[in-house]
Amino acid sequence: MLSRIAESLFWIGRYIERSDGTARILDVHLQLLLEDPWIDEDIACRSLLSVMGSFPAAAQERVTRGDVLARLAVDRNNPSSIAYSLQGARENARRAREIVSTDLWETLNTTYARMPRKLNNEKVHDFFKWVRERSALAVGVIDSSTSRDEAWQFFTLGRSIERTDMTARILATRSLTEASGPSWTTILRSCGAYEAYLRTYRGVTGAKYAAEFLLLDRLFPRSIIHSIRRAEECMSAIDPVADRVGHSNTVLRALGRIRNDLEYRPFAEILDELPAHMEQVQEVTREASEAIRARFFPTQAEPSWIGETS
C-alpha cells in the first residue's frame, strides 16, 4: 500500500475517534457547569482546556463556557476541536479517494458540510449527540464495507491509538475538580459504558470498580486495555515480519510497556495517582504515533494536538 494512502486511512480513524471523544467530554463537563452553581467556571474551563491540549491566551482574564465551546467545538484552526477533526477526516478521505468507499466519502463530506460555525447554547447537547451519531455512522460504514486488509488495519490502528488517548483524557477530567467533578456514573455514561459496567459488576457501584472497568476491562471496546490490545493486533497484522525475525518494533514496545504497567501494577496505586498515569498513557500514544509515522509515513508531516512535540 502506498505510504500516502496508509497515512490517510490512519488519520481518518484518528480524526473520527477524536471528534467523538471530544464531543463526549464536552457534553459531560458543560452539563456539569450548568447543574452545579458552586463550580468556579473559570478554573473548571481552564482545566478542561488544559486536559484537551488547548490553552487560552495568556492575557485572557476569565475563561467561560462559551470560550470552551468556541475553541473545542467550532474552531476550524484548532487541532483539538471537533470542527478541525471532521475537516481532517474529510480531507484525508479525499486524499485516499481511490481506496475510500463512496459511502464513507459521502458520509464524511456531508458531516463536514453540515458542521455549524456557531452553536446555539440551548441546542449544544443536541450538537454533541449529532457528532457522536455521525462518528458512529462513519465507523459503521467502514466496518461493513471494508475488507479486513491493510486498509482496514491502518484505519483501526489509528482509531485504537486515538481511543486510548481519548479515554485517558476522559479519566483525567475526573480529577480536575475532585469535590465537584463529574460522578463516576456520569463518566461511565459519557463512554457509553454504564450498562456494560452494571452487567459486569452485577450492579455494584463504586469509584474503584468504575475506574477499573474503563482502564482494564478486556471486553469493553472503549477501555484503555482493550484499545491498546486492538492496536497491538493491528500492528502485528501490518508488520508481522518484525516479530518473526526478532527485529525491534518500536510501536509494539511502547504499547506493550504501558499495557504491562497498567495490568501488573497494583490498581490502588493507579487510582491514587490517576492523573499522572493518564498523562503517561497519553505520552505513550504520542510515542506510538510518532513511531508509526517514522516507520510507515517517513516523508509526511504528522498532524498533531496542540502542545505535542515531535
Short mmCIF file of C-alpha atoms in Angstrom, two decimals:
data_model
loop_
_atom_site.label_atom_id
_atom_site.label_comp_id
_atom_site.label_asym_id
_atom_site.label_seq_id
_atom_site.Cartn_x
_atom_site.Cartn_y
_atom_site.Cartn_z
CA MET A 1 0.00 0.00 0.00
CA LEU A 2 1.23 3.50 -0.82
CA SER A 3 2.52 5.44 2.17
CA ARG A 4 0.18 8.33 1.29
CA ILE A 5 -2.88 6.08 1.33
CA ALA A 6 -1.89 4.32 4.54
CA GLU A 7 -1.32 7.63 6.30
CA SER A 8 -4.70 8.99 5.19
CA LEU A 9 -6.51 5.89 6.44
CA PHE A 10 -4.65 6.06 9.77
CA TRP A 11 -5.68 9.69 10.26
CA ILE A 12 -9.26 9.14 9.15
CA GLY A 13 -9.51 6.67 12.04
CA ARG A 14 -7.90 9.08 14.47
CA TYR A 15 -9.94 12.10 13.46
CA ILE A 16 -13.27 10.27 13.58
CA GLU A 17 -12.47 8.97 17.06
CA ARG A 18 -11.19 12.39 18.18
CA SER A 19 -14.39 14.14 17.18
CA ASP A 20 -16.46 11.51 19.02
CA GLY A 21 -14.32 11.62 22.16
CA THR A 22 -14.21 15.41 22.29
CA ALA A 23 -17.99 15.59 21.97
CA ARG A 24 -18.38 13.14 24.87
CA ILE A 25 -16.01 15.07 27.14
CA LEU A 26 -17.58 18.45 26.38
CA ASP A 27 -21.11 17.12 26.81
CA VAL A 28 -20.35 15.85 30.32
CA HIS A 29 -18.45 18.87 31.59
CA LEU A 30 -20.55 21.64 30.11
CA GLN A 31 -23.68 19.98 31.51
CA LEU A 32 -21.95 19.83 34.89
CA LEU A 33 -21.27 23.57 34.77
CA LEU A 34 -24.98 24.20 34.25
CA GLU A 35 -26.11 21.87 37.02
CA ASP A 36 -23.63 22.80 39.78
CA PRO A 37 -23.66 26.51 40.73
CA TRP A 38 -20.73 26.06 43.14
CA ILE A 39 -18.17 25.22 40.47
CA ASP A 40 -15.73 28.02 39.64
CA GLU A 41 -16.37 28.33 35.90
CA ASP A 42 -13.02 29.94 35.10
CA ILE A 43 -10.94 27.26 36.88
CA ALA A 44 -13.05 24.40 35.50
CA CYS A 45 -12.86 25.70 31.94
CA ARG A 46 -9.11 26.33 32.10
CA SER A 47 -8.55 22.83 33.47
CA LEU A 48 -10.69 21.29 30.76
CA LEU A 49 -8.85 23.18 28.02
CA SER A 50 -5.55 22.02 29.52
CA VAL A 51 -6.61 18.37 29.53
CA MET A 52 -7.63 18.70 25.88
CA GLY A 53 -4.28 20.19 24.89
CA SER A 54 -5.66 23.65 24.19
CA PHE A 55 -4.76 26.75 26.16
CA PRO A 56 -6.38 30.21 26.39
CA ALA A 57 -4.43 33.36 25.61
CA ALA A 58 -2.16 34.44 28.45
CA ALA A 59 -3.87 37.82 28.62
CA GLN A 60 -7.37 36.36 28.90
CA GLU A 61 -8.59 37.11 32.41
CA ARG A 62 -11.60 34.80 32.52
CA VAL A 63 -12.44 31.67 30.55
CA THR A 64 -16.13 30.87 30.14
CA ARG A 65 -18.27 28.03 28.88
CA GLY A 66 -18.65 29.95 25.62
CA ASP A 67 -14.86 30.13 25.21
CA VAL A 68 -14.59 26.36 25.64
CA LEU A 69 -17.27 25.79 23.01
CA ALA A 70 -15.59 28.20 20.62
CA ARG A 71 -12.17 26.56 20.96
CA LEU A 72 -13.05 22.89 21.27
CA ALA A 73 -16.22 22.65 19.17
CA VAL A 74 -16.28 25.05 16.21
CA ASP A 75 -12.75 26.47 15.85
CA ARG A 76 -11.62 25.11 12.47
CA ASN A 77 -7.99 26.08 13.11
CA ASN A 78 -7.60 24.30 16.47
CA PRO A 79 -6.41 20.66 16.12
CA SER A 80 -8.17 19.85 19.41
CA SER A 81 -11.61 20.85 18.12
CA ILE A 82 -14.48 18.84 16.70
CA ALA A 83 -14.67 21.01 13.57
CA TYR A 84 -10.96 20.52 12.84
CA SER A 85 -11.28 16.75 13.31
CA LEU A 86 -14.26 16.47 10.95
CA GLN A 87 -12.41 18.60 8.42
CA GLY A 88 -9.29 16.44 8.81
CA ALA A 89 -11.23 13.21 8.32
CA ARG A 90 -12.86 14.59 5.18
CA GLU A 91 -9.59 15.87 3.70
CA ASN A 92 -7.80 12.58 4.32
CA ALA A 93 -10.69 10.73 2.69
CA ARG A 94 -10.28 13.00 -0.33
CA ARG A 95 -6.56 12.18 -0.50
CA ALA A 96 -7.32 8.45 -0.39
CA ARG A 97 -10.35 8.63 -2.68
CA GLU A 98 -9.19 5.64 -4.76
CA ILE A 99 -9.39 3.43 -1.64
CA VAL A 100 -12.20 5.05 0.36
CA SER A 101 -15.69 3.77 -0.47
CA THR A 102 -18.29 6.09 -1.94
CA ASP A 103 -20.49 5.61 1.14
CA LEU A 104 -17.70 6.68 3.50
CA TRP A 105 -16.76 9.66 1.35
CA GLU A 106 -20.38 10.85 1.24
CA THR A 107 -20.75 10.36 5.00
CA LEU A 108 -17.62 12.39 5.85
CA ASN A 109 -18.30 15.02 3.22
CA THR A 110 -21.89 15.53 4.37
CA THR A 111 -20.86 15.65 8.03
CA TYR A 112 -18.27 18.34 7.35
CA ALA A 113 -20.68 20.35 5.19
CA ARG A 114 -23.29 20.35 7.96
CA MET A 115 -20.81 21.30 10.70
CA PRO A 116 -22.09 24.65 12.11
CA ARG A 117 -19.79 27.63 12.50
CA LYS A 118 -21.63 28.81 15.61
CA LEU A 119 -23.57 26.96 18.28
CA ASN A 120 -26.84 27.86 19.92
CA ASN A 121 -26.26 27.37 23.65
CA GLU A 122 -29.73 25.90 24.06
CA LYS A 123 -29.02 23.19 21.48
CA VAL A 124 -25.41 22.41 22.27
CA HIS A 125 -26.17 18.95 23.65
CA ASP A 126 -28.13 18.10 20.51
CA PHE A 127 -24.99 19.04 18.60
CA PHE A 128 -22.83 16.69 20.65
CA LYS A 129 -25.33 13.90 20.07
CA TRP A 130 -25.22 14.60 16.34
CA VAL A 131 -21.41 14.39 16.33
CA ARG A 132 -21.49 11.03 18.12
CA GLU A 133 -24.10 9.70 15.71
CA ARG A 134 -22.16 10.83 12.63
CA SER A 135 -18.95 9.31 14.00
CA ALA A 136 -20.74 6.03 14.67
CA LEU A 137 -22.19 6.11 11.15
CA ALA A 138 -18.74 6.59 9.58
CA VAL A 139 -17.26 3.73 11.62
CA GLY A 140 -20.22 1.51 10.77
CA VAL A 141 -19.80 2.22 7.05
CA ILE A 142 -16.13 1.26 7.23
CA ASP A 143 -16.71 -1.89 9.27
CA SER A 144 -19.48 -3.10 6.98
CA SER A 145 -17.88 -2.30 3.61
CA THR A 146 -14.11 -2.70 4.01
CA SER A 147 -12.18 -5.92 3.56
CA ARG A 148 -10.04 -6.82 6.56
CA ASP A 149 -6.88 -5.99 4.64
CA GLU A 150 -4.16 -3.40 5.25
CA ALA A 151 -6.61 -0.55 4.59
CA TRP A 152 -8.85 -1.66 7.45
CA GLN A 153 -5.86 -2.39 9.68
CA PHE A 154 -4.45 1.13 9.29
CA PHE A 155 -7.85 2.71 9.93
CA THR A 156 -8.41 0.57 13.04
CA LEU A 157 -4.86 1.19 14.23
CA GLY A 158 -5.41 4.96 14.10
CA ARG A 159 -8.79 4.65 15.76
CA SER A 160 -7.42 2.45 18.56
CA ILE A 161 -4.50 4.80 19.25
CA GLU A 162 -6.84 7.78 19.42
CA ARG A 163 -9.40 5.93 21.55
CA THR A 164 -6.68 5.06 24.06
CA ASP A 165 -5.75 8.73 24.25
CA MET A 166 -9.35 9.97 24.50
CA THR A 167 -10.35 7.51 27.23
CA ALA A 168 -7.26 8.60 29.19
CA ARG A 169 -8.38 12.23 28.81
CA ILE A 170 -11.91 11.37 29.97
CA LEU A 171 -10.49 9.66 33.06
CA ALA A 172 -8.11 12.56 33.69
CA THR A 173 -11.03 15.02 33.75
CA ARG A 174 -12.47 13.11 36.73
CA SER A 175 -9.79 14.61 38.93
CA LEU A 176 -9.97 18.20 37.67
CA THR A 177 -12.26 19.31 40.46
CA GLU A 178 -12.46 16.28 42.71
CA ALA A 179 -15.04 17.71 45.07
CA SER A 180 -17.48 18.76 42.36
CA GLY A 181 -16.28 16.90 39.29
CA PRO A 182 -18.44 14.53 37.28
CA SER A 183 -19.50 11.40 39.12
CA TRP A 184 -18.24 8.03 38.01
CA THR A 185 -21.75 7.22 36.82
CA THR A 186 -21.60 10.29 34.56
CA ILE A 187 -18.15 9.29 33.29
CA LEU A 188 -19.41 5.79 32.50
CA ARG A 189 -22.43 7.17 30.68
CA SER A 190 -20.25 9.53 28.66
CA CYS A 191 -18.32 6.49 27.40
CA GLY A 192 -21.46 4.51 26.68
CA ALA A 193 -20.24 2.11 29.35
CA TYR A 194 -22.87 2.30 32.08
CA GLU A 195 -25.00 -0.70 31.10
CA ALA A 196 -21.98 -2.84 30.27
CA TYR A 197 -20.45 -1.89 33.64
CA LEU A 198 -23.60 -2.87 35.54
CA ARG A 199 -23.68 -6.26 33.81
CA THR A 200 -20.00 -6.87 34.52
CA TYR A 201 -20.13 -5.91 38.22
CA ARG A 202 -23.73 -7.10 38.78
CA GLY A 203 -24.97 -3.68 39.86
CA VAL A 204 -22.20 -2.97 42.40
CA THR A 205 -21.14 0.68 42.18
CA GLY A 206 -18.05 2.49 43.36
CA ALA A 207 -15.18 4.63 42.12
CA LYS A 208 -12.70 1.74 42.22
CA TYR A 209 -14.87 -0.54 40.09
CA ALA A 210 -15.79 2.17 37.57
CA ALA A 211 -12.17 3.20 37.07
CA GLU A 212 -11.07 -0.42 36.88
CA PHE A 213 -13.70 -1.11 34.20
CA LEU A 214 -12.64 1.80 31.96
CA LEU A 215 -8.97 1.00 32.42
CA LEU A 216 -8.68 -2.77 32.48
CA ASP A 217 -11.80 -4.49 31.14
CA ARG A 218 -10.65 -6.65 28.24
CA LEU A 219 -14.13 -6.99 26.70
CA PHE A 220 -15.40 -3.40 26.66
CA PRO A 221 -14.25 -1.68 23.43
CA ARG A 222 -13.63 1.76 24.97
CA SER A 223 -11.45 0.56 27.83
CA ILE A 224 -7.80 1.53 27.63
CA ILE A 225 -6.56 -2.07 27.77
CA HIS A 226 -8.93 -3.21 25.01
CA SER A 227 -7.88 -0.29 22.79
CA ILE A 228 -4.18 -0.99 23.35
CA ARG A 229 -4.62 -4.69 22.59
CA ARG A 230 -6.50 -3.87 19.38
CA ALA A 231 -3.69 -1.51 18.32
CA GLU A 232 -1.15 -4.25 19.02
CA GLU A 233 -3.15 -6.73 16.91
CA CYS A 234 -3.28 -4.25 14.02
CA MET A 235 0.46 -3.62 14.19
CA SER A 236 1.21 -7.35 14.21
CA ALA A 237 -1.05 -7.82 11.16
CA ILE A 238 0.51 -4.89 9.28
CA ASP A 239 4.14 -5.77 10.07
CA PRO A 240 4.35 -9.47 11.04
CA VAL A 241 7.91 -9.96 9.80
CA ALA A 242 9.37 -7.70 12.50
CA ASP A 243 8.23 -10.10 15.22
CA ARG A 244 9.16 -13.29 13.38
CA VAL A 245 12.76 -12.32 12.73
CA GLY A 246 13.28 -10.60 16.06
CA HIS A 247 13.55 -7.05 14.77
CA SER A 248 12.65 -4.33 17.23
CA ASN A 249 9.15 -2.96 16.71
CA THR A 250 9.11 0.40 18.49
CA VAL A 251 5.32 0.72 18.25
CA LEU A 252 4.65 -2.64 19.93
CA ARG A 253 7.32 -1.94 22.51
CA ALA A 254 5.70 1.37 23.51
CA LEU A 255 2.21 -0.12 23.66
CA GLY A 256 3.37 -3.23 25.49
CA ARG A 257 5.16 -1.17 28.12
CA ILE A 258 2.11 0.82 29.12
CA ARG A 259 -0.17 -2.23 28.91
CA ASN A 260 2.09 -4.19 31.26
CA ASP A 261 2.30 -1.24 33.64
CA LEU A 262 -1.49 -0.96 33.85
CA GLU A 263 -2.11 -4.71 34.09
CA TYR A 264 0.51 -5.61 36.67
CA ARG A 265 0.80 -2.52 38.86
CA PRO A 266 -1.43 -2.69 41.99
CA PHE A 267 -4.66 -0.98 40.98
CA ALA A 268 -4.82 1.05 44.20
CA GLU A 269 -1.59 2.78 43.16
CA ILE A 270 -3.04 3.66 39.76
CA LEU A 271 -6.24 5.03 41.30
CA ASP A 272 -4.32 7.13 43.84
CA GLU A 273 -2.28 8.76 41.08
CA LEU A 274 -4.82 8.59 38.25
CA PRO A 275 -3.99 11.93 36.51
CA ALA A 276 -0.27 11.07 36.39
CA HIS A 277 -0.95 7.61 34.97
CA MET A 278 -3.34 9.02 32.38
CA GLU A 279 -0.71 11.55 31.34
CA GLN A 280 1.69 8.64 30.93
CA VAL A 281 -0.84 6.84 28.71
CA GLN A 282 -1.15 9.97 26.55
CA GLU A 283 2.63 10.22 26.26
CA VAL A 284 2.78 6.60 25.09
CA THR A 285 0.12 7.23 22.43
CA ARG A 286 2.18 10.17 21.17
CA GLU A 287 5.30 7.98 21.17
CA ALA A 288 3.48 5.18 19.34
CA SER A 289 2.04 7.63 16.79
CA GLU A 290 5.48 9.08 16.12
CA ALA A 291 6.93 5.57 15.72
CA ILE A 292 4.16 4.69 13.24
CA ARG A 293 4.85 7.86 11.30
CA ALA A 294 8.57 7.16 11.15
CA ARG A 295 8.04 3.51 10.13
CA PHE A 296 5.27 3.87 7.55
CA PHE A 297 4.92 7.56 6.63
CA PRO A 298 8.53 8.84 6.68
CA THR A 299 8.01 11.63 4.15
CA GLN A 300 4.89 13.13 5.67
CA ALA A 301 4.46 15.62 8.49
CA GLU A 302 2.29 14.32 11.30
CA PRO A 303 -0.92 16.18 12.21
CA SER A 304 -0.89 16.62 15.97
CA TRP A 305 -2.59 18.02 19.01
CA ILE A 306 -1.63 21.49 20.08
CA GLY A 307 1.24 21.16 22.53
CA GLU A 308 2.62 17.93 21.08
CA THR A 309 6.29 17.78 20.29
CA SER A 310 7.79 15.59 17.61
#
